Coordinates of C-alpha atoms in Angstrom, one line a residue:
M18 CA 0.0 0.0 0.0
T19 CA 1.4 3.4 -1.0
V20 CA 1.4 6.4 1.4
F21 CA -1.4 8.0 -0.6
E22 CA -3.6 4.9 -0.4
A23 CA -2.9 4.7 3.4
Y24 CA -3.8 8.4 3.7
I25 CA -7.1 7.9 1.9
T26 CA -7.9 4.8 4.0
N27 CA -7.2 6.8 7.2
V28 CA -9.4 9.7 6.1
G29 CA -12.2 7.2 5.6
K30 CA -11.7 5.8 9.1
Y31 CA -11.7 9.3 10.5
A32 CA -15.0 10.1 8.9
E33 CA -16.5 7.0 10.4
G34 CA -15.4 8.0 13.9
Q35 CA -12.6 5.4 14.3
L36 CA -9.4 6.0 16.2
V37 CA -6.4 6.1 14.0
G38 CA -3.1 5.9 16.0
E39 CA -4.5 8.1 18.8
T40 CA -4.1 7.6 22.5
L41 CA -5.3 9.5 25.5
K42 CA -2.9 11.7 27.4
F43 CA -1.5 10.6 30.7
P44 CA -3.0 10.2 33.3
A45 CA -5.5 7.7 31.9
T46 CA -6.7 5.8 34.9
T47 CA -10.3 6.4 36.1
E48 CA -9.3 7.3 39.6
E49 CA -6.7 9.8 38.6
V50 CA -8.8 11.6 36.0
Q51 CA -12.0 11.7 38.2
S52 CA -10.0 13.1 41.1
L53 CA -8.3 15.7 38.9
L54 CA -11.5 16.9 37.3
K55 CA -13.6 17.0 40.4
N56 CA -11.2 18.9 42.6
I57 CA -8.9 21.1 40.6
G58 CA -10.3 24.6 40.0
V59 CA -13.4 24.0 42.1
D60 CA -11.9 24.9 45.5
G61 CA -9.5 27.4 44.1
V62 CA -6.6 24.9 44.2
R63 CA -3.7 25.8 42.0
Y64 CA -2.5 23.2 39.4
E65 CA 0.9 22.6 41.0
E66 CA -0.6 22.5 44.6
F67 CA -3.2 19.9 43.5
F68 CA -0.6 17.4 42.3
I69 CA 1.4 17.8 45.5
T70 CA -1.6 17.3 47.8
A71 CA -3.5 14.7 45.7
F72 CA -0.7 12.4 44.7
D73 CA 1.9 13.2 47.5
G74 CA 4.3 14.1 44.7
D75 CA 4.6 10.5 43.4
V76 CA 3.1 11.1 40.0
M77 CA 5.9 11.7 37.4
G78 CA 5.7 14.5 34.9
L79 CA 4.8 13.6 31.3
Y80 CA 8.3 13.6 29.9
D81 CA 9.9 11.8 32.8
Y82 CA 7.1 9.2 32.6
W83 CA 7.9 8.4 29.0
R84 CA 11.7 8.4 29.7
S85 CA 11.2 5.9 32.6
R86 CA 9.6 3.6 30.0
G87 CA 12.5 3.9 27.6
T88 CA 10.7 6.2 25.1
S89 CA 12.6 9.1 23.8
R90 CA 11.0 12.5 24.3
G91 CA 12.1 16.1 24.0
G92 CA 12.7 18.6 26.7
S93 CA 15.5 18.9 29.4
K94 CA 17.2 15.7 30.2
S95 CA 18.2 16.8 33.8
T96 CA 14.9 17.3 35.6
V97 CA 15.5 18.4 39.2
E98 CA 11.9 17.5 40.3
P99 CA 10.5 14.6 38.1
T100 CA 7.2 14.8 40.0
K101 CA 6.7 18.6 39.3
W102 CA 3.9 19.3 36.8
G103 CA 3.6 22.5 34.9
H104 CA 0.2 24.2 35.1
T105 CA -0.1 24.4 31.3
T106 CA 0.2 20.6 31.1
V107 CA -2.5 20.1 33.7
K108 CA -4.7 22.7 32.1
K109 CA -4.4 20.9 28.7
I110 CA -5.4 17.6 30.3
L111 CA -8.5 19.2 31.7
T112 CA -9.7 20.3 28.2
L113 CA -9.5 16.8 26.7
Q114 CA -13.0 15.8 25.6
E115 CA -11.9 12.2 24.9
Y116 CA -12.3 11.5 28.6
C117 CA -16.0 11.8 28.1
G118 CA -16.0 8.9 25.7
D119 CA -15.9 11.0 22.5
V120 CA -13.7 10.7 19.4
I121 CA -12.5 13.9 17.9
N122 CA -11.0 13.7 14.4
F123 CA -9.5 16.2 11.9
K124 CA -8.0 18.2 14.7
S125 CA -5.1 19.3 12.4
Y126 CA -4.3 19.3 8.8
S127 CA -1.4 20.0 6.4
K128 CA -1.5 22.3 3.4
S129 CA 0.5 19.9 1.3
Y130 CA 2.3 16.5 1.6
K131 CA 5.5 18.5 1.1
M132 CA 5.0 20.4 4.4
K133 CA 5.7 18.7 7.7
K134 CA 4.0 21.4 9.8
R135 CA 0.5 20.6 11.1
I136 CA -2.0 23.4 11.2
E137 CA -4.7 23.4 13.9
N138 CA -8.1 22.9 12.5
P139 CA -10.9 25.2 13.8
E140 CA -13.4 23.5 16.1
E141 CA -16.3 23.9 13.7
N142 CA -14.4 21.9 11.0
R143 CA -13.6 18.9 13.3
A144 CA -15.5 15.7 13.3
I145 CA -16.8 14.9 16.8
F146 CA -18.4 11.5 17.5
L147 CA -20.1 11.3 20.9
N148 CA -20.0 8.3 23.3
V149 CA -17.8 6.1 21.0
H150 CA -15.9 4.4 23.8
E151 CA -16.3 4.0 27.6
A152 CA -16.2 7.3 29.4
I153 CA -13.7 7.8 32.2
I154 CA -15.4 11.0 33.5
D155 CA -19.0 11.9 33.3
R156 CA -19.9 14.7 30.8
Q157 CA -21.6 16.9 33.4
T158 CA -18.4 17.1 35.5
W159 CA -16.2 17.7 32.5
E160 CA -18.5 20.6 31.3
K161 CA -18.5 22.1 34.8
V162 CA -14.7 22.2 34.7
Q163 CA -14.7 23.8 31.3
A164 CA -17.1 26.5 32.5
L165 CA -14.9 27.1 35.6
Q166 CA -11.8 27.5 33.4
K167 CA -13.5 30.1 31.2
G168 CA -14.7 32.1 34.2
T169 CA -13.5 35.7 34.1
R170 CA -10.9 36.5 36.8
R171 CA -8.6 39.4 37.5
K172 CA -5.2 38.6 36.0
K173 CA -3.3 40.6 38.6
P174 CA -5.2 41.0 41.8
T175 CA -3.8 43.4 44.3
V176 CA -2.0 42.2 47.5
T177 CA -5.1 42.5 49.6
Q178 CA -7.8 41.6 47.1
E179 CA -8.8 38.1 45.9
P180 CA -11.0 37.2 42.9
S181 CA -14.6 36.7 43.8
V182 CA -16.2 33.2 43.6
F183 CA -18.9 34.9 41.4
S184 CA -16.5 36.1 38.8
G185 CA -17.8 35.0 35.3
L186 CA -21.2 34.0 36.6
L187 CA -23.0 37.4 36.8
K188 CA -24.9 38.4 33.7
C189 CA -26.6 41.5 32.6
P190 CA -30.3 40.8 31.5
E191 CA -30.4 43.9 29.4
C192 CA -27.3 43.4 27.1
G193 CA -26.3 39.9 28.0
G194 CA -22.7 40.9 29.0
N195 CA -20.8 39.9 32.0
L196 CA -20.6 41.9 35.2
N197 CA -17.0 42.8 36.1
F198 CA -15.6 42.6 39.6
H199 CA -14.3 45.9 41.2
F200 CA -13.4 47.3 44.5
N201 CA -13.6 50.9 45.8
Q202 CA -10.2 52.7 45.4
N203 CA -10.7 54.6 48.6
N204 CA -12.2 51.8 50.7
H205 CA -11.0 48.3 49.6
D206 CA -13.6 46.7 51.8
I207 CA -16.3 47.8 49.4
K208 CA -16.4 45.2 46.5
F209 CA -18.9 45.3 43.8
F210 CA -19.9 44.2 40.3
S211 CA -21.1 46.3 37.4
C212 CA -21.9 45.7 33.7
Q213 CA -18.9 45.6 31.4
N214 CA -20.7 47.2 28.5
H215 CA -21.6 50.2 30.6
N216 CA -18.1 50.6 31.9
S217 CA -16.4 50.2 28.5
G218 CA -17.0 53.9 27.7
Y219 CA -19.3 53.2 24.7
R220 CA -22.2 52.9 27.0
K221 CA -23.6 49.9 25.1
C222 CA -25.7 49.1 28.2
S223 CA -27.8 52.0 29.5
K224 CA -27.4 51.1 33.2
T225 CA -24.6 49.9 35.5
H226 CA -26.4 47.0 37.2
Y227 CA -24.3 47.8 40.2
I228 CA -24.5 45.3 43.0
R229 CA -22.4 45.0 46.2
L230 CA -20.6 41.7 46.8
D231 CA -21.7 41.5 50.5
F232 CA -25.3 42.1 49.4
L233 CA -25.1 39.4 46.7
E234 CA -23.6 36.9 49.1
Q235 CA -26.5 37.4 51.5
V236 CA -29.0 36.9 48.6
V237 CA -27.4 33.7 47.3
L238 CA -27.0 32.2 50.8
Y239 CA -30.6 33.0 51.5
E240 CA -31.9 31.4 48.3
V241 CA -29.7 28.3 48.6
K242 CA -30.9 27.7 52.1
R243 CA -34.5 28.0 51.0
L244 CA -33.9 25.6 48.1
A245 CA -32.2 23.0 50.3
C246 CA -34.9 23.3 53.0
F247 CA -37.6 22.8 50.3
A248 CA -35.8 19.8 48.9
S249 CA -35.5 18.2 52.4
E250 CA -39.0 18.9 53.7
Y251 CA -41.0 18.4 50.4
E252 CA -38.9 16.0 48.4
N253 CA -41.7 14.7 46.1
D254 CA -42.8 18.2 45.3
F255 CA -39.2 19.3 44.6
I256 CA -38.6 16.4 42.3
K257 CA -41.8 17.1 40.3
A258 CA -41.0 20.8 40.0
M259 CA -37.3 20.0 39.1
I260 CA -38.3 17.6 36.3
G261 CA -40.8 20.1 34.9
R262 CA -38.4 23.0 35.0
S263 CA -35.5 21.1 33.5
A264 CA -37.7 19.9 30.6
K265 CA -39.0 23.4 30.0
V266 CA -35.6 24.9 30.0
A267 CA -34.3 22.3 27.6
E268 CA -37.3 22.7 25.3
N269 CA -37.0 26.5 25.2
T270 CA -33.3 26.2 24.4
A271 CA -33.9 23.6 21.7
L272 CA -36.6 25.7 20.1
R273 CA -34.5 28.8 20.0
K274 CA -31.6 27.0 18.4
Q275 CA -33.9 25.2 15.9
R276 CA -35.4 28.6 14.9
E277 CA -32.0 30.0 14.3
L278 CA -31.0 26.9 12.4
D279 CA -34.1 27.1 10.2
A280 CA -33.4 30.8 9.4
L281 CA -29.8 30.1 8.4
T282 CA -30.8 27.1 6.3
A283 CA -33.5 29.2 4.5
R284 CA -30.9 32.0 3.9
D285 CA -28.5 29.4 2.5
R286 CA -31.0 28.2 -0.1
E287 CA -31.8 31.8 -0.9
L288 CA -28.1 32.5 -1.6
D289 CA -28.0 29.5 -3.9
M290 CA -30.9 31.0 -5.9
L291 CA -29.4 34.4 -6.0
F292 CA -26.0 33.1 -7.2
E293 CA -27.8 31.1 -9.9
R294 CA -29.7 34.2 -11.1
L295 CA -26.5 36.3 -10.9
Y296 CA -24.7 33.8 -13.1
E297 CA -27.5 33.7 -15.7
D298 CA -27.5 37.6 -15.8
N299 CA -23.7 37.6 -16.4
V300 CA -24.0 35.1 -19.2
A301 CA -26.8 37.1 -20.8
G302 CA -24.7 40.2 -20.6
K303 CA -27.0 42.0 -18.2
I304 CA -24.2 42.7 -15.7
D305 CA -20.5 43.0 -16.4
D306 CA -17.8 40.6 -15.2
A307 CA -16.5 43.1 -12.5
R308 CA -19.9 43.4 -10.9
F309 CA -20.4 39.6 -11.1
A310 CA -17.1 39.0 -9.4
K311 CA -17.8 41.5 -6.6
M312 CA -21.3 40.2 -5.9
S313 CA -20.4 36.5 -6.2
K314 CA -17.6 37.0 -3.7
R315 CA -19.9 38.7 -1.2
Y316 CA -22.5 35.8 -1.6
E317 CA -19.8 33.2 -1.2
Q318 CA -18.4 34.8 1.9
E319 CA -21.8 35.0 3.5
Q320 CA -22.6 31.5 2.6
G321 CA -19.3 30.3 4.1
E322 CA -20.0 32.0 7.4
N323 CA -23.6 30.6 7.4
A324 CA -22.2 27.1 6.8
K325 CA -20.0 27.3 9.9
K326 CA -22.9 28.5 12.0
I327 CA -25.2 25.8 10.7
K328 CA -22.6 23.1 11.5
A329 CA -22.1 24.5 15.0
L330 CA -25.8 24.7 15.7
R331 CA -26.4 21.2 14.6
L332 CA -23.6 20.0 16.8
E333 CA -25.1 21.9 19.8
L334 CA -28.5 20.4 19.2
K335 CA -27.0 16.9 19.0
K336 CA -25.1 17.5 22.3
D337 CA -28.3 18.8 24.0
E338 CA -30.2 15.7 23.0
S339 CA -27.5 13.5 24.6
K340 CA -27.7 15.4 27.9
R341 CA -29.7 13.7 30.7
M342 CA -30.2 15.3 34.2
D343 CA -29.5 13.0 37.1
I344 CA -32.2 13.8 39.6
D345 CA -30.7 11.9 42.5
D346 CA -27.3 13.5 42.2
F347 CA -28.7 17.1 42.1
L348 CA -31.0 16.4 45.0
E349 CA -28.1 15.0 47.0
T350 CA -26.0 18.0 46.2
V351 CA -28.7 20.4 47.3
R352 CA -29.2 18.6 50.6
R353 CA -25.6 19.1 51.5
Y354 CA -26.1 22.8 51.8
T355 CA -29.1 22.8 54.2
D356 CA -27.1 24.3 57.1
V357 CA -24.5 26.2 55.0
A358 CA -23.1 29.3 56.8
T359 CA -20.8 30.8 54.2
I360 CA -20.5 31.0 50.4
T361 CA -17.8 28.6 49.0
K362 CA -16.4 28.2 45.5
R363 CA -17.4 24.5 45.5
M364 CA -21.0 25.3 46.4
V365 CA -21.3 28.0 43.7
A366 CA -19.8 25.6 41.1
E367 CA -22.1 22.7 42.0
L368 CA -25.3 24.6 42.2
I369 CA -25.3 27.7 40.1
D370 CA -25.0 28.1 36.4
H371 CA -25.3 31.9 36.2
I372 CA -27.0 34.8 38.0
E373 CA -28.9 37.7 36.4
V374 CA -28.6 41.0 38.2
Y375 CA -31.1 43.7 37.4
H376 CA -30.5 47.4 37.9
A377 CA -31.8 48.7 41.3
E378 CA -35.1 50.6 41.0
K379 CA -36.8 52.9 43.5
Q380 CA -40.5 52.3 44.1
D381 CA -42.5 54.1 46.9
G382 CA -39.4 55.4 48.5
I383 CA -37.8 51.9 48.7
T384 CA -34.9 50.8 46.5
N385 CA -35.4 47.2 45.3
Q386 CA -33.0 45.1 43.3
R387 CA -34.0 41.9 41.5
V388 CA -31.6 39.0 41.4
V389 CA -32.4 35.8 39.4
I390 CA -30.3 32.7 40.2
H391 CA -30.2 30.1 37.4
Y392 CA -29.3 26.7 38.9
N393 CA -27.6 23.9 37.1
C394 CA -30.1 21.5 35.4
I395 CA -33.2 23.4 36.4
G396 CA -32.6 27.0 35.5
A397 CA -34.4 29.8 37.4
F398 CA -36.4 28.2 40.3
D399 CA -38.6 30.1 42.7
V400 CA -39.2 28.2 46.0
P401 CA -43.0 28.0 46.7
D402 CA -44.3 29.6 49.9
R403 CA -44.5 26.9 52.5
R404 CA -44.7 27.0 56.3
K405 CA -41.4 25.3 57.0
I406 CA -39.4 27.3 54.4
P407 CA -37.5 30.2 56.1
E408 CA -38.2 33.7 54.9
A409 CA -36.3 36.9 55.6
D410 CA -36.1 40.4 54.4
I411 CA -32.7 41.2 53.1
I412 CA -32.0 44.9 53.5
M413 CA -28.5 46.6 53.4
E414 CA -27.6 50.2 54.1
T415 CA -25.1 50.7 51.2
R416 CA -24.3 54.2 52.4
K417 CA -25.7 56.6 55.0
G418 CA -29.4 57.2 54.5
V419 CA -29.6 54.8 51.5
A420 CA -31.0 51.3 52.0
L421 CA -31.2 48.5 49.4
S422 CA -33.7 45.6 49.6
Y423 CA -33.8 42.3 47.8
A424 CA -36.7 41.6 45.4
P425 CA -36.9 37.9 44.5
E426 CA -38.0 36.9 41.0
Q427 CA -41.3 35.1 40.8
V428 CA -41.0 32.1 38.5
A429 CA -43.9 29.8 37.9
V430 CA -43.2 26.1 38.8

């Protein structure tokens, strides 16, 4: 078999979702990967610190591991600490989708057989086959880690300031942008969030959506306690409501994506018709070659962009269909925080998907602010009024003579 025949054969295998000379990166045991994904980044543990505490410094680095097995690898030959892992290596391991049981092909390509350099293929051009082999880590945990890694954080926090556990989770319901974390320059004890599109200078968002961190912590702690109490006291009602909410959220998301996909598909067919008419007009002499070249280039560019969006949407819809909510796991997670006293990074990561913060409004002399918490799996959930569910008025005096109260969002369940 010639090299060209082998190449064609491998391309066919790639298209069918088969593995062709690919292996998972080390570590590849179930215990190591599960421990890595469930702990790192959730409790604020740094990459290097995690390997020291979790493996007692006995896990070799990637290059030293290969050399110990007699396999030649690049890099320095005189490693002082063979068990020291670089944070970039660990971060790369955390992004590997293969641990979920998927096969990802066409990750790179070459412009010509004469070139040895491999070029990274854009994600939309890759072939992703879900659930091909046995998963080492469940998809929900893997996606949670990816969301944590994408969270917005201050790159250079000051000596006395630490990034907030809510960084990257607060959303503006008006413009859809993130709320950035700040602290008062004159009083560092005052920490707050505000809309990035209002702070950018262009004022793309008309309001600041300002919220104090201490006020937000009280609101989240209050709502989590109410949710945990409702789940413990009225388990059957909570399960019914949770199933209904999760199904509704998934249905609304699928409908929105399907409408967008239908619109793009219709536009793609329309562009085909326009290009055909344009070609006929050029042949008939109704438009000159220069005009034909300019218009056809514009149509081709738009059609190319639409093709990428269509492929991405179809992939998202396929992934959404494969997702299944584990009722028992979420219920057990909620119960753990019945008597929680403080906000922790792990609690926020396990329970909350994102939080919508509305701009504070003054009504009848009282300043109210709406905060909507979107939980994992079930979205926004308003705990019904029950006798055993604790209730409290959250009021904070942000400055002398100015008080702010919490206005919970009413969501039908």
